[in-house]
Tab-separated table of C-alpha atoms in Angstrom:
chain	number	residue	atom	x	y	z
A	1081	UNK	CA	67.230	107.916	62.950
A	1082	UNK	CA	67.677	108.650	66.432
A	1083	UNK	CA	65.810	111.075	68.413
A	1084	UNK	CA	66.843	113.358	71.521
A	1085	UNK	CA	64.116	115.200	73.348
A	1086	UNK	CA	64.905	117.964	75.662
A	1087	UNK	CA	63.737	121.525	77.397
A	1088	UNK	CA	61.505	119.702	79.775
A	1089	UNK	CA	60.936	120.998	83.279
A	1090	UNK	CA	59.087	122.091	86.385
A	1091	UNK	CA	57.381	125.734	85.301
A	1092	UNK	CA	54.104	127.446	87.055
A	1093	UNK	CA	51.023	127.612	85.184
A	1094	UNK	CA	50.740	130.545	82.518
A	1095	UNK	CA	54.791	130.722	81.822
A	1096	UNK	CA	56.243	129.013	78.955
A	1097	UNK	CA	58.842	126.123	77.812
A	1098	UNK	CA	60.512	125.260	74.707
A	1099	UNK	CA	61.262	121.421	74.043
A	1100	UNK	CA	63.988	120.518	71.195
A	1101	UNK	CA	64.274	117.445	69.398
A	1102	UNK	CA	67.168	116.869	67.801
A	1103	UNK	CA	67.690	114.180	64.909
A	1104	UNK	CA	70.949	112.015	64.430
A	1105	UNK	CA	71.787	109.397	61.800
A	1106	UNK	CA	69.450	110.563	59.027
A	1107	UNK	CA	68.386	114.240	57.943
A	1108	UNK	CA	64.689	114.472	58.929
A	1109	UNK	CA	64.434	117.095	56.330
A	1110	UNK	CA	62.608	114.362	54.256
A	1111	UNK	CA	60.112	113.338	57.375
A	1112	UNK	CA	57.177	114.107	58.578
A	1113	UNK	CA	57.273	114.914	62.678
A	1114	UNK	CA	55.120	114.680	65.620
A	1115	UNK	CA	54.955	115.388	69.410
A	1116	UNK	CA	53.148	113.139	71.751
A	1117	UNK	CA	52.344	113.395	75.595
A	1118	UNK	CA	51.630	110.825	77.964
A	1119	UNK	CA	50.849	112.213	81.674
A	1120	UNK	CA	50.708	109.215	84.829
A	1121	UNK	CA	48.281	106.272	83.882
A	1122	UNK	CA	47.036	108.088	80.734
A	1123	UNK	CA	47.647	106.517	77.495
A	1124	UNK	CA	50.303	108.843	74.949
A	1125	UNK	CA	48.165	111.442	73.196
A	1126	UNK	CA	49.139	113.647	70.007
A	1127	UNK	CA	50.420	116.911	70.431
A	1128	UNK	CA	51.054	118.473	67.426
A	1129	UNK	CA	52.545	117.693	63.712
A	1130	UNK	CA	54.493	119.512	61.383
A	1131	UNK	CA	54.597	118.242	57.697
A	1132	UNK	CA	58.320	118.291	55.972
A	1133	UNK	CA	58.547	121.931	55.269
A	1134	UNK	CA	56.761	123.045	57.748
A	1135	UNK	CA	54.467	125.035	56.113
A	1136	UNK	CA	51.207	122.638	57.147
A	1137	UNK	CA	51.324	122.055	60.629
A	1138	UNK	CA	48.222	120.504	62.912
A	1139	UNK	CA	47.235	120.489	66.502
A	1140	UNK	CA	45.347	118.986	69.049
A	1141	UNK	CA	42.100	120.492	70.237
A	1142	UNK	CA	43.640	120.834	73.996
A	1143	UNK	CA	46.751	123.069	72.326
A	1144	UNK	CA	45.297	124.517	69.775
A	1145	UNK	CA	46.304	128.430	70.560
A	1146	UNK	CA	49.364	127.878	73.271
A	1147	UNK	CA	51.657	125.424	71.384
A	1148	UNK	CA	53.219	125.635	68.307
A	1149	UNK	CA	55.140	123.692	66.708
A	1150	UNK	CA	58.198	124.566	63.997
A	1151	UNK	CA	60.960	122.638	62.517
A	1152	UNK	CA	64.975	123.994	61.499
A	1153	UNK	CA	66.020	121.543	58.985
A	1154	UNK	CA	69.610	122.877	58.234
A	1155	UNK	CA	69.885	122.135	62.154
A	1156	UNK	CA	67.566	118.747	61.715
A	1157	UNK	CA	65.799	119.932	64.756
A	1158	UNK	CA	62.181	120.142	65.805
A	1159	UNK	CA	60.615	122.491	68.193
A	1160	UNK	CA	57.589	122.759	70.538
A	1161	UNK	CA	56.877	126.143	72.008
A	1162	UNK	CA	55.047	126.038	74.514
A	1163	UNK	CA	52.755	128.894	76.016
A	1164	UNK	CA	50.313	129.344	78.755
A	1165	UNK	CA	51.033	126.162	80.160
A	1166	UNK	CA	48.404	124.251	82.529
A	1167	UNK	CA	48.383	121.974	85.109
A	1168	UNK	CA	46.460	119.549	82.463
A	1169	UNK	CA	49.797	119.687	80.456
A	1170	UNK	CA	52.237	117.978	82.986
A	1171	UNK	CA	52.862	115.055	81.227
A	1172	UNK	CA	55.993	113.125	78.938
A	1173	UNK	CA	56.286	114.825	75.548
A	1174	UNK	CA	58.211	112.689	73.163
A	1175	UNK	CA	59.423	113.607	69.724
A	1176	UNK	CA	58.404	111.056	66.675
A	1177	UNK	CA	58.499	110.434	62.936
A	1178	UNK	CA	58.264	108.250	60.528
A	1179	UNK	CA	60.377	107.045	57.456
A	1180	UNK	CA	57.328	105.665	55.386
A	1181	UNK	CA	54.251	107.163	53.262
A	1182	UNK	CA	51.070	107.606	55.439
A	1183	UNK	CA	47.870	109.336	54.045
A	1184	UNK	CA	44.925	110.687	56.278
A	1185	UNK	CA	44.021	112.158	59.585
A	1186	UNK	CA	44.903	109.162	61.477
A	1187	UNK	CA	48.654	109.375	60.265
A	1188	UNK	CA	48.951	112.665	61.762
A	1189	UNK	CA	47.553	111.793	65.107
A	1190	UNK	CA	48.111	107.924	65.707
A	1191	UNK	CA	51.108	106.874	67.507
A	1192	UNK	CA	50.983	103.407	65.933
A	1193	UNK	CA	51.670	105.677	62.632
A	1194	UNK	CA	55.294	106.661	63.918
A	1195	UNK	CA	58.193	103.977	64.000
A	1196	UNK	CA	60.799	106.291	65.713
A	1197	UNK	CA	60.267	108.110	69.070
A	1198	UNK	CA	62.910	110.144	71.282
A	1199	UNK	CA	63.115	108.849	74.761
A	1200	UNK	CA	60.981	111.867	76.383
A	1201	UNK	CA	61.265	114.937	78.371
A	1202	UNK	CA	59.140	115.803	81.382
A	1203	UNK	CA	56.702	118.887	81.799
A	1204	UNK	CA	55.612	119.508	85.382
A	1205	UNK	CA	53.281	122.710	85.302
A	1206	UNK	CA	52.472	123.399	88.997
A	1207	UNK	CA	49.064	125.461	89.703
């Protein structure tokens, strides 16, 4: 499956971005999906996670409250709104699943846990 991030962009802190990832090659109807972030000399950190209906959906502490995350099978898309955006969010977000099993809290928020990943989109939030 191939992965296409996009919706990044340079915003002021408080306003508000949507990112899109859109799936080619497989449904992702069946899959599990994630967002990551990795800002300048940082290492990538989870985001958020959806499960495959999207009815069970988890977040990061540093989120929790601004983002959320949604998915539109029929359109095998995945979504990240965005709100109230900080400077502490500039960063690249990158789109990722996963076409195996994985139990646990550390499959929703370790990036070793997804095998496919969208190339990124960058989020500049000035102050």
């Amino acid at each position: 499956v191939q992965l296409q991030a996009s919706g990044g962009g340079l915003v002021q802190a408080g306003d508000s971005l949507r990112l899109s990832c859109s799936a080619s090659g497989r449904t992702i109807s069946v899959y599990v999906m994630g967002w990551f972030r990795q800002a300048p000399g940082k290492e990538r950190e989870f985001v958020a996670h959806i499960n495959v209906n999207g009815r069970l959906t988890y977040y990061a502490d540093s989120v929790k409250g601004r983002f959320t995350i949604s998915r539109d099978n029929a359109k095998n898309t995945v979504y990240l709104q965005m709100n109230n955006l900080k400077p502490e969010d500039t960063a690249v977000y990158y789109c990722a699943t996963r076409d195996y099993y994985c139990s646990g809290f550390g499959c929703y928020v370790g990036a070793t846990q997804y095998n496919y990943w969208g190339q990124g989109t960058q989020v500049t939030v000035s102050s």
